[in-house]
């Protein structure tokens, strides 16, 4: 194999740059040429390619975002779009494509491979950490630390004013990030889409905490939580959020002064943590190994600190299991 391409797609995640750097440098080490694709699948369809050499990826391991930029591309969801993409890659002489992104990006990669034969390898990167066949996705650790930092700061003001705070973390459909950050940040209650919650209980906890001397309460809510079993999808364009409804209920039921804080896209930015840089570097290099050894339609992941190669379909459809024991532990420790 002489030439491969790399792209970043879907919601950006801190550490994507470190992953691109690893792909480029490992490929060069193996004597393979690397093409960067700008703007994810939109860039493949448009043939928006740039040759990457070892110095194109200098000074980026510490940067958040993705210098290749990312996009959500509807045309790639169509068979015609994917045919166009394959033609562009063939014209450029690209024999393998490394896709750094989340489950949506992997679905696109899988279809591209099945329909056109282009070799694809996925590298999991999403702050949601909702991809199976890997313990962690790139960006998750940084986002978790950003939330923990926000909780600490909000706790300062919450204590000063003896308030309850509803804090909304990202995760339209997944609560992995909220659970981890809530436990590590010492939130009094954690609400996630995977676990039904009882508003009476949440309020009783707050009340009991105050009676026992707590002067604040933090309720960490994933953006995808449902109220009264109603399916809910956030609409960020107009800033709708169930967190406001939850805050209002808490205020009305407990009488405690309540404020709502939506952390929003601050969670997707920032310099990646050491763990994310390490993960991105290992998985980027592993993706090159996989594609050069003839693998296709696979995802590289880290399980029990070892690089593993999985079927990309299993990573998408595998339904990452929500850790109910960890959720229980968070409840036990938050008394
Ligand atoms: N079912 C699908 N079929 C083909 N392409 C898809 C599909 N789902 C997503 N994609 C492509 O992947 C891109 C990123 O997906 P998205 O779900 O937004 O982010 P993520 O990869 O982070 O989950 C989409 O804009 C689209 O181009
Ligand atoms: O930036 P947008 O388009 O508003 O998307 C927000 C969503 O993207 C995420 O940050 C990441 O999700 P994906 O990795 O699936 O793109 C979600 O947590 C959040 O709900
Ligand atoms: Mg996704």
mmCIF file of C-alpha atoms and ligand atoms in Angstrom:
data_model
loop_
_atom_site.group_PDB
_atom_site.id
_atom_site.type_symbol
_atom_site.label_atom_id
_atom_site.label_comp_id
_atom_site.label_asym_id
_atom_site.label_seq_id
_atom_site.Cartn_x
_atom_site.Cartn_y
_atom_site.Cartn_z
ATOM 1 C CA UNK A 1 0.000 0.000 0.000
ATOM 2 C CA UNK A 2 1.437 3.365 -1.061
ATOM 3 C CA UNK A 3 -1.111 5.989 -0.102
ATOM 4 C CA UNK A 4 -3.724 6.362 2.641
ATOM 5 C CA UNK A 5 -6.065 9.180 3.651
ATOM 6 C CA UNK A 6 -7.227 10.405 7.059
ATOM 7 C CA UNK A 7 -10.257 12.477 8.064
ATOM 8 C CA UNK A 8 -12.063 13.680 11.181
ATOM 9 C CA UNK A 9 -15.859 13.592 11.213
ATOM 10 C CA UNK A 10 -18.903 14.272 13.426
ATOM 11 C CA UNK A 11 -18.698 16.162 16.707
ATOM 12 C CA UNK A 12 -15.088 17.178 17.283
ATOM 13 C CA UNK A 13 -13.283 15.811 20.325
ATOM 14 C CA UNK A 14 -10.083 16.932 22.081
ATOM 15 C CA UNK A 15 -7.295 14.613 20.946
ATOM 16 C CA UNK A 16 -8.387 14.352 17.308
ATOM 17 C CA UNK A 17 -5.290 16.350 16.333
ATOM 18 C CA UNK A 18 -3.053 14.011 18.316
ATOM 19 C CA UNK A 19 -4.665 11.078 16.460
ATOM 20 C CA UNK A 20 -4.053 12.654 13.028
ATOM 21 C CA UNK A 21 -0.459 13.348 14.046
ATOM 22 C CA UNK A 22 0.026 9.697 15.007
ATOM 23 C CA UNK A 23 -1.515 8.467 11.745
ATOM 24 C CA UNK A 24 0.731 10.741 9.670
ATOM 25 C CA UNK A 25 3.962 10.032 11.488
ATOM 26 C CA UNK A 26 3.437 6.279 11.761
ATOM 27 C CA UNK A 27 2.553 6.062 8.058
ATOM 28 C CA UNK A 28 5.652 8.064 7.103
ATOM 29 C CA UNK A 29 7.716 5.768 9.332
ATOM 30 C CA UNK A 30 6.260 2.826 7.377
ATOM 31 C CA UNK A 31 7.048 4.481 4.027
ATOM 32 C CA UNK A 32 3.437 5.324 3.149
ATOM 33 C CA UNK A 33 2.137 8.647 1.820
ATOM 34 C CA UNK A 34 -0.707 10.342 3.723
ATOM 35 C CA UNK A 35 -3.437 12.613 2.379
ATOM 36 C CA UNK A 36 -5.501 14.701 4.806
ATOM 37 C CA UNK A 37 -9.156 15.246 3.955
ATOM 38 C CA UNK A 38 -10.605 18.587 5.015
ATOM 39 C CA UNK A 39 -14.170 18.768 6.441
ATOM 40 C CA UNK A 40 -14.857 15.058 6.921
ATOM 41 C CA UNK A 41 -17.006 13.294 4.331
ATOM 42 C CA UNK A 42 -17.935 16.605 2.692
ATOM 43 C CA UNK A 43 -14.257 16.978 1.803
ATOM 44 C CA UNK A 44 -14.040 13.459 0.367
ATOM 45 C CA UNK A 45 -16.976 14.157 -1.958
ATOM 46 C CA UNK A 46 -15.433 17.500 -3.014
ATOM 47 C CA UNK A 47 -11.905 16.109 -3.345
ATOM 48 C CA UNK A 48 -10.688 18.610 -0.729
ATOM 49 C CA UNK A 49 -7.372 16.857 -0.120
ATOM 50 C CA UNK A 50 -4.051 18.058 1.249
ATOM 51 C CA UNK A 51 -0.759 16.195 1.348
ATOM 52 C CA UNK A 52 0.485 15.790 4.919
ATOM 53 C CA UNK A 53 4.127 15.471 5.840
ATOM 54 C CA UNK A 54 5.737 15.145 9.237
ATOM 55 C CA UNK A 55 5.906 18.902 9.759
ATOM 56 C CA UNK A 56 2.218 19.436 8.825
ATOM 57 C CA UNK A 57 1.402 17.815 12.141
ATOM 58 C CA UNK A 58 3.966 19.696 14.263
ATOM 59 C CA UNK A 59 2.674 21.705 17.201
ATOM 60 C CA UNK A 60 -0.800 20.139 17.241
ATOM 61 C CA UNK A 61 -0.619 17.357 19.851
ATOM 62 C CA UNK A 62 -1.702 19.866 22.498
ATOM 63 C CA UNK A 63 -4.494 21.551 20.535
ATOM 64 C CA UNK A 64 -8.208 20.892 20.925
ATOM 65 C CA UNK A 65 -10.543 20.752 17.921
ATOM 66 C CA UNK A 66 -9.306 19.349 14.635
ATOM 67 C CA UNK A 67 -7.093 21.198 12.180
ATOM 68 C CA UNK A 68 -8.579 19.067 9.374
ATOM 69 C CA UNK A 69 -11.960 20.460 10.439
ATOM 70 C CA UNK A 70 -15.090 18.363 10.803
ATOM 71 C CA UNK A 71 -18.508 18.328 9.202
ATOM 72 C CA UNK A 72 -21.880 16.673 9.309
ATOM 73 C CA UNK A 73 -22.497 15.773 5.659
ATOM 74 C CA UNK A 74 -25.968 14.721 4.502
ATOM 75 C CA UNK A 75 -24.855 13.876 0.960
ATOM 76 C CA UNK A 76 -22.670 11.080 2.315
ATOM 77 C CA UNK A 77 -25.782 9.463 3.767
ATOM 78 C CA UNK A 78 -26.859 8.704 0.166
ATOM 79 C CA UNK A 79 -25.458 5.918 -2.015
ATOM 80 C CA UNK A 80 -24.687 8.461 -4.767
ATOM 81 C CA UNK A 81 -22.706 10.590 -2.326
ATOM 82 C CA UNK A 82 -20.630 7.607 -1.253
ATOM 83 C CA UNK A 83 -19.997 6.617 -4.909
ATOM 84 C CA UNK A 84 -18.732 10.146 -5.581
ATOM 85 C CA UNK A 85 -16.507 9.915 -2.516
ATOM 86 C CA UNK A 86 -15.035 6.598 -3.681
ATOM 87 C CA UNK A 87 -14.313 8.040 -7.146
ATOM 88 C CA UNK A 88 -12.444 10.974 -5.611
ATOM 89 C CA UNK A 89 -10.345 8.649 -3.442
ATOM 90 C CA UNK A 90 -9.535 6.367 -6.401
ATOM 91 C CA UNK A 91 -8.610 9.341 -8.575
ATOM 92 C CA UNK A 92 -6.158 10.413 -5.874
ATOM 93 C CA UNK A 93 -4.702 6.882 -5.656
ATOM 94 C CA UNK A 94 -5.827 6.416 -2.046
ATOM 95 C CA UNK A 95 -5.989 2.758 -1.046
ATOM 96 C CA UNK A 96 -7.135 3.049 2.563
ATOM 97 C CA UNK A 97 -9.148 5.576 4.570
ATOM 98 C CA UNK A 98 -8.779 6.187 8.304
ATOM 99 C CA UNK A 99 -11.895 7.732 9.833
ATOM 100 C CA UNK A 100 -11.555 9.454 13.206
ATOM 101 C CA UNK A 101 -15.037 10.022 14.617
ATOM 102 C CA UNK A 102 -18.079 8.575 16.345
ATOM 103 C CA UNK A 103 -20.772 6.016 15.592
ATOM 104 C CA UNK A 104 -22.334 8.039 12.758
ATOM 105 C CA UNK A 105 -18.969 8.416 11.018
ATOM 106 C CA UNK A 106 -18.345 4.689 11.427
ATOM 107 C CA UNK A 107 -21.694 3.844 9.841
ATOM 108 C CA UNK A 108 -20.642 5.960 6.867
ATOM 109 C CA UNK A 109 -17.238 4.204 6.742
ATOM 110 C CA UNK A 110 -18.864 0.791 6.855
ATOM 111 C CA UNK A 111 -21.247 1.573 4.001
ATOM 112 C CA UNK A 112 -18.433 3.092 1.944
ATOM 113 C CA UNK A 113 -16.458 -0.110 2.319
ATOM 114 C CA UNK A 114 -19.363 -2.434 1.617
ATOM 115 C CA UNK A 115 -20.544 -0.528 -1.444
ATOM 116 C CA UNK A 116 -17.252 0.519 -3.030
ATOM 117 C CA UNK A 117 -14.503 -1.685 -1.598
ATOM 118 C CA UNK A 118 -12.495 1.266 -0.242
ATOM 119 C CA UNK A 119 -10.569 -0.026 2.778
ATOM 120 C CA UNK A 120 -11.730 1.748 5.952
ATOM 121 C CA UNK A 121 -10.468 1.724 9.529
ATOM 122 C CA UNK A 122 -12.198 3.642 12.350
ATOM 123 C CA UNK A 123 -10.572 5.430 15.291
ATOM 124 C CA UNK A 124 -13.107 6.169 18.066
ATOM 125 C CA UNK A 125 -13.281 9.847 19.012
ATOM 126 C CA UNK A 126 -16.311 11.285 20.760
ATOM 127 C CA UNK A 127 -16.767 12.912 24.147
ATOM 128 C CA UNK A 128 -19.946 10.815 24.530
ATOM 129 C CA UNK A 129 -17.842 7.621 24.836
ATOM 130 C CA UNK A 130 -20.800 5.663 23.457
ATOM 131 C CA UNK A 131 -18.869 3.378 21.101
ATOM 132 C CA UNK A 132 -18.618 -0.327 21.896
ATOM 133 C CA UNK A 133 -15.412 -2.403 21.566
ATOM 134 C CA UNK A 134 -13.265 0.198 23.306
ATOM 135 C CA UNK A 135 -13.111 1.187 26.963
ATOM 136 C CA UNK A 136 -12.652 4.853 26.086
ATOM 137 C CA UNK A 137 -13.015 7.081 23.048
ATOM 138 C CA UNK A 138 -10.677 9.993 22.360
ATOM 139 C CA UNK A 139 -11.932 13.232 23.958
ATOM 140 C CA UNK A 140 -13.934 11.643 26.742
ATOM 141 C CA UNK A 141 -11.296 12.130 29.441
ATOM 142 C CA UNK A 142 -10.739 15.786 28.564
ATOM 143 C CA UNK A 143 -14.482 16.495 28.534
ATOM 144 C CA UNK A 144 -14.892 14.706 31.862
ATOM 145 C CA UNK A 145 -12.212 16.898 33.395
ATOM 146 C CA UNK A 146 -13.805 20.025 31.944
ATOM 147 C CA UNK A 147 -17.107 19.093 33.601
ATOM 148 C CA UNK A 148 -15.415 18.303 36.912
ATOM 149 C CA UNK A 149 -13.737 21.710 36.814
ATOM 150 C CA UNK A 150 -17.088 23.375 36.082
ATOM 151 C CA UNK A 151 -18.761 21.502 38.959
ATOM 152 C CA UNK A 152 -16.054 22.707 41.357
ATOM 153 C CA UNK A 153 -16.492 26.303 40.281
ATOM 154 C CA UNK A 154 -20.269 26.156 40.451
ATOM 155 C CA UNK A 155 -20.059 24.498 43.863
ATOM 156 C CA UNK A 156 -18.216 27.577 45.192
ATOM 157 C CA UNK A 157 -21.038 29.903 44.271
ATOM 158 C CA UNK A 158 -23.733 27.327 45.116
ATOM 159 C CA UNK A 159 -22.391 27.099 48.689
ATOM 160 C CA UNK A 160 -22.100 30.858 49.072
ATOM 161 C CA UNK A 161 -25.758 31.296 48.188
ATOM 162 C CA UNK A 162 -27.055 28.007 49.586
ATOM 163 C CA UNK A 163 -28.529 27.070 46.232
ATOM 164 C CA UNK A 164 -29.335 23.952 44.291
ATOM 165 C CA UNK A 165 -27.765 23.826 40.829
ATOM 166 C CA UNK A 166 -28.881 21.797 37.861
ATOM 167 C CA UNK A 167 -25.889 21.440 35.534
ATOM 168 C CA UNK A 168 -26.428 20.045 32.046
ATOM 169 C CA UNK A 169 -23.645 17.979 30.474
ATOM 170 C CA UNK A 170 -23.512 16.879 26.823
ATOM 171 C CA UNK A 171 -24.845 13.552 25.609
ATOM 172 C CA UNK A 172 -27.968 13.542 23.457
ATOM 173 C CA UNK A 173 -28.455 9.823 23.794
ATOM 174 C CA UNK A 174 -25.719 8.717 26.163
ATOM 175 C CA UNK A 175 -24.996 9.239 29.856
ATOM 176 C CA UNK A 176 -21.481 7.738 30.130
ATOM 177 C CA UNK A 177 -19.820 11.147 30.319
ATOM 178 C CA UNK A 178 -22.350 12.508 32.822
ATOM 179 C CA UNK A 179 -22.039 9.476 35.084
ATOM 180 C CA UNK A 180 -18.232 9.575 35.188
ATOM 181 C CA UNK A 181 -18.028 13.340 35.682
ATOM 182 C CA UNK A 182 -20.855 13.303 38.225
ATOM 183 C CA UNK A 183 -19.184 10.626 40.321
ATOM 184 C CA UNK A 184 -15.738 12.181 40.124
ATOM 185 C CA UNK A 185 -17.172 15.653 40.738
ATOM 186 C CA UNK A 186 -19.221 14.539 43.743
ATOM 187 C CA UNK A 187 -22.632 15.526 42.343
ATOM 188 C CA UNK A 188 -25.549 14.892 44.724
ATOM 189 C CA UNK A 189 -27.724 13.464 41.921
ATOM 190 C CA UNK A 190 -26.900 12.182 38.437
ATOM 191 C CA UNK A 191 -29.619 11.930 35.783
ATOM 192 C CA UNK A 192 -28.929 10.049 32.552
ATOM 193 C CA UNK A 193 -31.060 8.774 29.651
ATOM 194 C CA UNK A 194 -30.183 5.131 30.421
ATOM 195 C CA UNK A 195 -31.721 5.143 33.927
ATOM 196 C CA UNK A 196 -35.267 6.085 34.832
ATOM 197 C CA UNK A 197 -35.356 8.621 37.586
ATOM 198 C CA UNK A 198 -37.909 9.622 40.145
ATOM 199 C CA UNK A 199 -38.286 13.360 40.653
ATOM 200 C CA UNK A 200 -39.704 12.791 44.158
ATOM 201 C CA UNK A 201 -36.544 10.967 45.108
ATOM 202 C CA UNK A 202 -34.264 13.635 43.655
ATOM 203 C CA UNK A 203 -36.100 16.264 45.699
ATOM 204 C CA UNK A 204 -36.106 14.115 48.845
ATOM 205 C CA UNK A 205 -32.322 13.752 48.518
ATOM 206 C CA UNK A 206 -31.873 17.468 48.240
ATOM 207 C CA UNK A 207 -34.112 18.059 51.241
ATOM 208 C CA UNK A 208 -32.360 15.384 53.322
ATOM 209 C CA UNK A 209 -28.975 16.847 52.415
ATOM 210 C CA UNK A 210 -29.974 20.295 53.585
ATOM 211 C CA UNK A 211 -31.419 18.902 56.815
ATOM 212 C CA UNK A 212 -28.097 17.189 57.484
ATOM 213 C CA UNK A 213 -26.146 20.385 56.939
ATOM 214 C CA UNK A 214 -25.351 20.471 53.209
ATOM 215 C CA UNK A 215 -25.502 24.027 52.007
ATOM 216 C CA UNK A 216 -25.660 23.290 48.305
ATOM 217 C CA UNK A 217 -26.755 20.591 45.917
ATOM 218 C CA UNK A 218 -25.467 19.689 42.465
ATOM 219 C CA UNK A 219 -27.743 17.766 40.111
ATOM 220 C CA UNK A 220 -25.786 16.746 37.005
ATOM 221 C CA UNK A 221 -28.085 16.052 34.071
ATOM 222 C CA UNK A 222 -27.211 14.580 30.666
ATOM 223 C CA UNK A 223 -28.779 16.617 27.887
ATOM 224 C CA UNK A 224 -30.795 13.603 26.665
ATOM 225 C CA UNK A 225 -32.690 12.864 29.903
ATOM 226 C CA UNK A 226 -36.406 12.391 29.542
ATOM 227 C CA UNK A 227 -39.033 13.902 31.798
ATOM 228 C CA UNK A 228 -42.109 11.765 32.548
ATOM 229 C CA UNK A 229 -41.087 9.177 29.944
ATOM 230 C CA UNK A 230 -41.404 11.636 27.057
ATOM 231 C CA UNK A 231 -38.811 11.166 24.352
ATOM 232 C CA UNK A 232 -36.701 14.275 24.157
ATOM 233 C CA UNK A 233 -34.038 15.542 21.806
ATOM 234 C CA UNK A 234 -32.288 18.800 22.544
ATOM 235 C CA UNK A 235 -32.463 21.471 19.954
ATOM 236 C CA UNK A 236 -29.316 23.471 20.472
ATOM 237 C CA UNK A 237 -30.307 26.071 17.896
ATOM 238 C CA UNK A 238 -32.957 27.377 20.233
ATOM 239 C CA UNK A 239 -31.368 26.245 23.478
ATOM 240 C CA UNK A 240 -34.220 23.996 24.568
ATOM 241 C CA UNK A 241 -33.266 21.847 27.473
ATOM 242 C CA UNK A 242 -34.964 19.587 29.970
ATOM 243 C CA UNK A 243 -32.522 20.940 32.559
ATOM 244 C CA UNK A 244 -34.713 24.038 32.859
ATOM 245 C CA UNK A 245 -37.811 21.923 33.502
ATOM 246 C CA UNK A 246 -35.922 19.903 36.103
ATOM 247 C CA UNK A 247 -34.681 23.094 37.784
ATOM 248 C CA UNK A 248 -38.195 24.500 37.908
ATOM 249 C CA UNK A 249 -39.575 21.296 39.449
ATOM 250 C CA UNK A 250 -36.875 21.246 42.097
ATOM 251 C CA UNK A 251 -37.565 24.843 42.992
ATOM 252 C CA UNK A 252 -41.317 24.312 43.184
ATOM 253 C CA UNK A 253 -41.151 21.057 45.110
ATOM 254 C CA UNK A 254 -38.370 21.860 47.588
ATOM 255 C CA UNK A 255 -38.615 25.625 47.830
ATOM 256 C CA UNK A 256 -34.822 25.867 47.423
ATOM 257 C CA UNK A 257 -33.464 28.604 45.285
ATOM 258 C CA UNK A 258 -32.320 26.829 42.112
ATOM 259 C CA UNK A 259 -30.172 27.850 39.177
ATOM 260 C CA UNK A 260 -29.530 26.049 35.891
ATOM 261 C CA UNK A 261 -26.192 25.983 34.085
ATOM 262 C CA UNK A 262 -25.835 24.555 30.570
ATOM 263 C CA UNK A 263 -22.165 23.745 30.010
ATOM 264 C CA UNK A 264 -22.629 23.329 26.247
ATOM 265 C CA UNK A 265 -19.774 23.294 23.755
ATOM 266 C CA UNK A 266 -17.178 24.316 26.324
ATOM 267 C CA UNK A 267 -17.095 20.535 26.947
ATOM 268 C CA UNK A 268 -15.862 19.823 23.432
ATOM 269 C CA UNK A 269 -12.932 22.233 23.467
ATOM 270 C CA UNK A 270 -9.631 22.616 25.233
ATOM 271 C CA UNK A 271 -6.203 21.059 25.245
ATOM 272 C CA UNK A 272 -6.479 17.258 25.472
ATOM 273 C CA UNK A 273 -5.438 15.611 28.742
ATOM 274 C CA UNK A 274 -2.401 13.354 28.899
ATOM 275 C CA UNK A 275 -4.684 10.310 28.831
ATOM 276 C CA UNK A 276 -6.406 11.507 25.651
ATOM 277 C CA UNK A 277 -3.086 12.292 23.947
ATOM 278 C CA UNK A 278 -1.786 8.855 24.851
ATOM 279 C CA UNK A 279 -4.951 7.126 23.665
ATOM 280 C CA UNK A 280 -5.015 9.133 20.420
ATOM 281 C CA UNK A 281 -1.353 8.384 19.717
ATOM 282 C CA UNK A 282 -1.760 4.654 20.335
ATOM 283 C CA UNK A 283 -4.967 4.312 18.321
ATOM 284 C CA UNK A 284 -3.748 6.491 15.428
ATOM 285 C CA UNK A 285 -0.659 4.318 15.051
ATOM 286 C CA UNK A 286 -2.727 1.139 15.478
ATOM 287 C CA UNK A 287 -5.050 2.242 12.666
ATOM 288 C CA UNK A 288 -2.068 2.521 10.322
ATOM 289 C CA UNK A 289 -0.885 -0.940 11.366
ATOM 290 C CA UNK A 290 -4.357 -2.323 10.721
ATOM 291 C CA UNK A 291 -4.796 -0.822 7.261
ATOM 292 C CA UNK A 292 -1.264 -1.769 6.182
ATOM 293 C CA UNK A 293 -1.760 -5.340 7.307
ATOM 294 C CA UNK A 294 -4.774 -5.614 5.021
ATOM 295 C CA UNK A 295 -7.590 -5.131 7.544
ATOM 296 C CA UNK A 296 -10.753 -3.377 6.414
ATOM 297 C CA UNK A 297 -14.094 -2.377 7.927
ATOM 298 C CA UNK A 298 -12.515 -2.521 11.392
ATOM 299 C CA UNK A 299 -12.176 -0.220 14.380
ATOM 300 C CA UNK A 300 -9.146 0.017 16.624
ATOM 301 C CA UNK A 301 -9.905 0.348 20.323
ATOM 302 C CA UNK A 302 -8.308 0.002 23.713
ATOM 303 C CA UNK A 303 -9.587 -2.762 26.000
ATOM 304 C CA UNK A 304 -7.941 -3.314 29.401
ATOM 305 C CA UNK A 305 -5.127 -1.076 28.180
ATOM 306 C CA UNK A 306 -4.401 -3.234 25.114
ATOM 307 C CA UNK A 307 -5.011 -2.260 21.515
ATOM 308 C CA UNK A 308 -7.717 -4.465 19.991
ATOM 309 C CA UNK A 309 -9.111 -4.573 16.468
ATOM 310 C CA UNK A 310 -12.893 -5.094 16.190
ATOM 311 C CA UNK A 311 -15.450 -5.324 13.406
ATOM 312 C CA UNK A 312 -16.709 -1.797 12.847
ATOM 313 C CA UNK A 313 -20.288 -3.143 12.818
ATOM 314 C CA UNK A 314 -19.801 -4.502 16.346
ATOM 315 C CA UNK A 315 -18.501 -1.135 17.486
ATOM 316 C CA UNK A 316 -21.602 0.604 16.128
ATOM 317 C CA UNK A 317 -24.272 -1.942 16.936
ATOM 318 C CA UNK A 318 -22.602 -3.431 20.006
ATOM 319 C CA UNK A 319 -24.549 -1.139 22.297
ATOM 320 C CA UNK A 320 -22.002 -0.132 24.884
ATOM 321 C CA UNK A 321 -23.268 -1.336 28.215
ATOM 322 C CA UNK A 322 -24.173 1.307 30.756
ATOM 323 C CA UNK A 323 -22.393 0.594 34.030
ATOM 324 C CA UNK A 324 -25.281 0.325 36.488
ATOM 325 C CA UNK A 325 -22.923 -0.650 39.320
ATOM 326 C CA UNK A 326 -21.007 2.578 38.846
ATOM 327 C CA UNK A 327 -24.316 4.452 38.854
ATOM 328 C CA UNK A 328 -25.223 2.745 42.144
ATOM 329 C CA UNK A 329 -21.832 3.614 43.580
ATOM 330 C CA UNK A 330 -22.321 7.255 42.625
ATOM 331 C CA UNK A 331 -25.634 7.216 44.524
ATOM 332 C CA UNK A 332 -24.089 5.541 47.556
ATOM 333 C CA UNK A 333 -21.215 8.019 47.717
ATOM 334 C CA UNK A 334 -23.358 11.095 47.253
ATOM 335 C CA UNK A 335 -25.238 10.826 50.584
HETATM 336 N N1 LIG B 1 -26.385 6.173 8.611
HETATM 337 C C1 LIG B 1 -25.406 6.818 7.977
HETATM 338 N N2 LIG B 1 -25.093 6.506 6.694
HETATM 339 C C2 LIG B 1 -24.094 7.134 6.051
HETATM 340 N N3 LIG B 1 -23.358 8.118 6.582
HETATM 341 C C3 LIG B 1 -23.629 8.479 7.852
HETATM 342 C C4 LIG B 1 -24.657 7.849 8.619
HETATM 343 N N4 LIG B 1 -24.691 8.423 9.837
HETATM 344 C C5 LIG B 1 -23.751 9.373 9.840
HETATM 345 N N5 LIG B 1 -23.093 9.416 8.664
HETATM 346 C C6 LIG B 1 -22.045 10.350 8.233
HETATM 347 O O1 LIG B 1 -21.169 10.626 9.329
HETATM 348 C C7 LIG B 1 -21.224 12.015 9.671
HETATM 349 C C8 LIG B 1 -21.005 12.189 11.157
HETATM 350 O O2 LIG B 1 -22.011 11.513 11.890
HETATM 351 P P1 LIG B 1 -22.572 12.079 13.281
HETATM 352 O O3 LIG B 1 -23.597 11.120 13.770
HETATM 353 O O4 LIG B 1 -22.971 13.482 13.092
HETATM 354 O O5 LIG B 1 -21.308 12.160 14.229
HETATM 355 P P2 LIG B 1 -20.460 11.048 15.011
HETATM 356 O O6 LIG B 1 -19.600 10.336 14.049
HETATM 357 O O7 LIG B 1 -19.659 11.855 15.976
HETATM 358 O O8 LIG B 1 -21.454 10.132 15.691
HETATM 359 C C9 LIG B 1 -22.599 12.466 9.160
HETATM 360 O O9 LIG B 1 -22.650 13.839 8.933
HETATM 361 C C10 LIG B 1 -22.704 11.675 7.859
HETATM 362 O O10 LIG B 1 -21.956 12.284 6.834
HETATM 363 O O1 LIG B 2 -22.351 20.341 18.049
HETATM 364 P P1 LIG B 2 -23.762 19.904 17.828
HETATM 365 O O2 LIG B 2 -24.057 19.645 16.412
HETATM 366 O O3 LIG B 2 -24.723 20.849 18.492
HETATM 367 O O4 LIG B 2 -23.941 18.485 18.542
HETATM 368 C C1 LIG B 2 -24.013 18.303 19.916
HETATM 369 C C2 LIG B 2 -23.794 16.845 20.224
HETATM 370 O O5 LIG B 2 -22.489 16.429 19.837
HETATM 371 C C3 LIG B 2 -21.876 15.741 20.917
HETATM 372 O O6 LIG B 2 -21.034 16.650 21.589
HETATM 373 C C4 LIG B 2 -21.015 14.625 20.409
HETATM 374 O O7 LIG B 2 -21.798 13.702 19.701
HETATM 375 P P2 LIG B 2 -21.211 12.936 18.446
HETATM 376 O O8 LIG B 2 -19.856 12.466 18.827
HETATM 377 O O9 LIG B 2 -22.156 11.785 18.213
HETATM 378 O O10 LIG B 2 -21.155 13.902 17.312
HETATM 379 C C5 LIG B 2 -23.032 15.319 21.825
HETATM 380 O O11 LIG B 2 -22.656 15.121 23.163
HETATM 381 C C6 LIG B 2 -23.943 16.487 21.671
HETATM 382 O O12 LIG B 2 -25.253 16.125 21.975
HETATM 383 MG MG1 LIG B 3 -22.439 9.913 17.586
#
